[in-house]
Structure formats: structure tokens, C-alpha cells
Tab-separated table of C-alpha atoms in Angstrom:
chain	number	residue	atom	x	y	z
A	1	MET	CA	35.035	246.151	56.785
A	2	THR	CA	35.883	248.169	59.895
A	3	SER	CA	39.319	249.405	60.792
A	4	THR	CA	39.279	247.079	63.814
A	5	THR	CA	38.651	244.090	61.532
A	6	LEU	CA	41.412	245.218	59.185
A	7	LEU	CA	43.800	245.616	62.104
A	8	ALA	CA	42.861	242.181	63.485
A	9	ASN	CA	43.414	240.603	60.061
A	10	ASP	CA	46.742	242.420	59.755
A	11	ILE	CA	47.888	241.197	63.167
A	12	ALA	CA	46.830	237.636	62.372
A	13	ALA	CA	48.680	237.729	59.061
A	14	ASP	CA	51.789	239.115	60.753
A	15	ARG	CA	51.713	236.325	63.335
A	16	ALA	CA	51.406	233.790	60.561
A	17	GLY	CA	54.475	235.349	58.958
A	18	THR	CA	52.805	236.012	55.644
A	19	THR	CA	53.945	238.570	53.158
A	20	ALA	CA	50.355	239.771	52.776
A	21	GLY	CA	50.310	240.773	56.437
A	22	THR	CA	53.561	242.672	56.143
A	23	THR	CA	52.434	244.344	52.946
A	24	ALA	CA	49.065	245.276	54.446
A	25	ARG	CA	50.734	246.704	57.540
A	26	SER	CA	53.195	248.806	55.539
A	27	THR	CA	50.421	249.991	53.215
A	28	MET	CA	48.325	251.046	56.207
A	29	ALA	CA	51.326	252.770	57.774
A	30	GLU	CA	52.044	254.608	54.538
A	31	GLY	CA	48.449	255.802	54.285
A	32	ARG	CA	48.394	256.925	57.894
A	33	LEU	CA	51.746	258.670	57.557
A	34	ARG	CA	50.492	260.530	54.497
A	35	ALA	CA	47.320	261.534	56.384
A	36	VAL	CA	49.290	262.856	59.382
A	37	LEU	CA	51.640	264.768	57.091
A	38	ALA	CA	48.663	266.276	55.255
A	39	ALA	CA	47.079	267.329	58.564
A	40	ASN	CA	50.411	268.831	59.610
A	41	ALA	CA	50.527	270.774	56.336
A	42	VAL	CA	46.959	272.054	56.686
A	43	THR	CA	47.376	273.226	60.282
A	44	SER	CA	50.760	274.792	59.520
A	45	ALA	CA	49.251	276.657	56.553
A	46	ALA	CA	46.336	277.843	58.680
A	47	ALA	CA	48.619	279.097	61.454
A	48	GLY	CA	50.959	280.693	58.926
A	49	GLY	CA	48.100	282.364	57.077
A	50	VAL	CA	46.692	283.844	60.285
A	51	ALA	CA	50.127	285.058	61.413
A	52	LEU	CA	50.834	286.603	58.018
A	53	ALA	CA	47.425	288.211	57.504
A	54	ALA	CA	46.752	289.267	61.095
A	55	GLY	CA	50.255	289.759	62.473
A	56	GLY	CA	49.223	292.591	64.773
A	57	TRP	CA	46.422	290.579	66.348
A	58	VAL	CA	48.699	287.526	66.802
A	59	ALA	CA	51.440	289.717	68.310
A	60	ASP	CA	48.926	291.146	70.789
A	61	LEU	CA	47.589	287.674	71.611
A	62	MET	CA	51.083	286.300	72.168
A	63	ASP	CA	52.137	289.473	73.995
A	64	VAL	CA	55.158	290.045	71.780
A	65	SER	CA	56.202	293.425	70.462
A	66	THR	CA	57.461	292.575	66.984
A	67	VAL	CA	54.694	292.263	64.394
A	68	GLY	CA	57.292	291.833	61.648
A	69	LEU	CA	58.726	288.770	63.363
A	70	VAL	CA	55.237	287.278	63.715
A	71	ARG	CA	54.646	287.799	59.998
A	72	LEU	CA	58.052	286.298	59.181
A	73	VAL	CA	57.181	283.179	61.192
A	74	GLY	CA	53.831	283.089	59.363
A	75	ALA	CA	55.544	283.203	55.985
A	76	ALA	CA	57.985	280.491	57.075
A	77	LEU	CA	55.061	278.323	58.190
A	78	LEU	CA	53.463	278.676	54.763
A	79	VAL	CA	56.684	277.538	53.084
A	80	PHE	CA	56.963	274.682	55.585
A	81	ALA	CA	53.347	273.673	54.907
A	82	ALA	CA	54.018	273.517	51.176
A	83	ASP	CA	57.093	271.360	51.773
A	84	VAL	CA	55.177	269.025	54.100
A	85	LEU	CA	52.416	268.668	51.519
A	86	LEU	CA	55.025	267.711	48.924
A	87	VAL	CA	56.389	265.067	51.292
A	88	ALA	CA	52.857	263.756	51.920
A	89	ARG	CA	52.452	263.274	48.176
A	90	ALA	CA	55.984	261.974	47.545
A	91	ALA	CA	56.785	258.648	45.937
A	92	PRO	CA	57.106	255.845	48.505
A	93	VAL	CA	60.882	255.707	48.047
A	94	ARG	CA	61.165	259.382	49.149
A	95	LEU	CA	58.456	259.304	51.832
A	96	ARG	CA	60.629	257.762	54.540
A	97	THR	CA	63.390	260.374	54.256
A	98	GLY	CA	60.956	263.251	53.820
A	99	ALA	CA	58.993	262.234	56.898
A	100	ALA	CA	62.214	262.115	58.922
A	101	LEU	CA	63.100	265.654	57.830
A	102	VAL	CA	59.612	266.968	58.624
A	103	SER	CA	59.755	265.269	62.018
A	104	ALA	CA	63.155	266.846	62.706
A	105	ALA	CA	61.730	270.266	61.869
A	106	ASP	CA	58.751	269.585	64.145
A	107	ALA	CA	61.058	268.535	66.991
A	108	THR	CA	63.051	271.736	66.483
A	109	TRP	CA	59.816	273.758	66.677
A	110	VAL	CA	58.900	272.045	69.958
A	111	ALA	CA	62.369	272.645	71.441
A	112	ALA	CA	62.258	276.302	70.384
A	113	THR	CA	58.788	276.670	71.889
A	114	VAL	CA	59.973	275.263	75.215
A	115	ALA	CA	63.034	277.536	75.170
A	116	LEU	CA	60.974	280.636	74.348
A	117	ILE	CA	58.435	279.886	77.065
A	118	ALA	CA	61.234	279.262	79.578
A	119	ALA	CA	62.910	282.530	78.558
A	120	GLY	CA	59.695	284.461	79.158
A	121	ALA	CA	59.326	285.506	75.520
A	122	PHE	CA	55.525	285.310	75.715
A	123	GLY	CA	53.175	286.848	78.192
A	124	GLY	CA	49.771	285.826	79.496
A	125	THR	CA	47.789	284.034	76.841
A	126	GLY	CA	50.887	283.784	74.654
A	127	VAL	CA	52.307	281.100	76.926
A	128	ALA	CA	49.100	279.078	76.679
A	129	VAL	CA	48.847	279.494	72.902
A	130	ALA	CA	52.507	278.559	72.398
A	131	ALA	CA	52.166	275.541	74.703
A	132	VAL	CA	49.055	274.245	72.912
A	133	MET	CA	50.687	274.731	69.513
A	134	GLY	CA	53.849	273.034	70.753
A	135	LEU	CA	51.870	270.056	72.022
A	136	GLY	CA	50.096	269.765	68.681
A	137	VAL	CA	53.389	269.841	66.805
A	138	ALA	CA	54.832	267.261	69.211
A	139	GLY	CA	51.836	265.053	68.458
A	140	PHE	CA	52.419	265.333	64.722
A	141	CYS	CA	56.089	264.531	65.237
A	142	ALA	CA	55.347	261.442	67.328
A	143	LEU	CA	52.745	260.088	64.898
A	144	GLN	CA	54.973	260.716	61.883
A	145	LEU	CA	57.853	258.861	63.519
A	146	LEU	CA	55.567	256.006	64.572
A	147	PHE	CA	54.117	255.448	61.106
A	148	ARG	CA	57.508	256.015	59.467
A	149	SER	CA	58.954	253.247	61.641
A	150	ARG	CA	56.352	250.868	60.202
A	151	LEU	CA	57.379	251.526	56.606
A	152	PRO	CA	59.577	248.951	54.899
A	153	ARG	CA	63.212	249.920	54.692
A	154	ALA	CA	64.346	250.721	51.172
């Protein structure tokens, strides 16, 4: 069965007001939320690993002078990735709250990225790299909030 067929069946069940439709929709939302959180964790770990292992190269790319700060951000991203992975694997009762906290952290990252770009903290390619990363994080945040909103309230 294709995802389009599943979605059509879910919509039809919701219109009919059946519990099966509501359950199917929340189950799909939970699965999608977990998948987005896992992708967030993987990309955060990758970025953190690169920043930690190749801090000098990342500092040059971003046109910042502090390699230690780049490595610190890399280490923080690795911790964040581990936390996000734990949320992705959390019991359903904890998933809703955990996803909200991850989304708040993502929104903070995006706001900080905008502020740093506006302040001229990055040069040349650093602005482009920061903007692309910020857009990716904003995408994760939006998808997490969307699928979280489709979860049943505890």
C-alpha cells in the first residue's frame, strides 16, 4: 500500500469520525516525528563531529578566528545530538514534551544564526554556510512542531 493510499484512507476515516482514523493519524505523526528527530540527531552529530575533529578547517571556512570556540560548538552539537536521539526513542508519553524542547533549542539556534550573520560574525563563505545550516535547522523545527501538533494530547 502506498503512502498516498494510506493518507487517503486516513483522511476518509477522519471524515467519518472513526477512532481508527484518529489512531492511524496519530501513529503516522508519531512515526514521522521520530524520523525527523532522528534525522536532526544524525545531522547534528555529523556537524558536531566535523567541527570537533577539524576545528581549524571549519574556522577557516566560516572565517572566524577562534578554533576553540568552533570545537566547543562541535562538542555541544554532539551532546545535543545524543539528547535528540534519546527523545526520538522516548516513550510516547515523553515524546511530545521532548519534541517541544528540541524544537525550542532549534529555534534558538536559528535566532542565534540570524543574529550572528547580522552582526557580521562570519565572513565570505561563512555567511552562506551558516545560512544553509540555519535553514536546515529551521526545517527540522517546523517539521517537528507540525508532527508534534498531530500527536494526541496526554
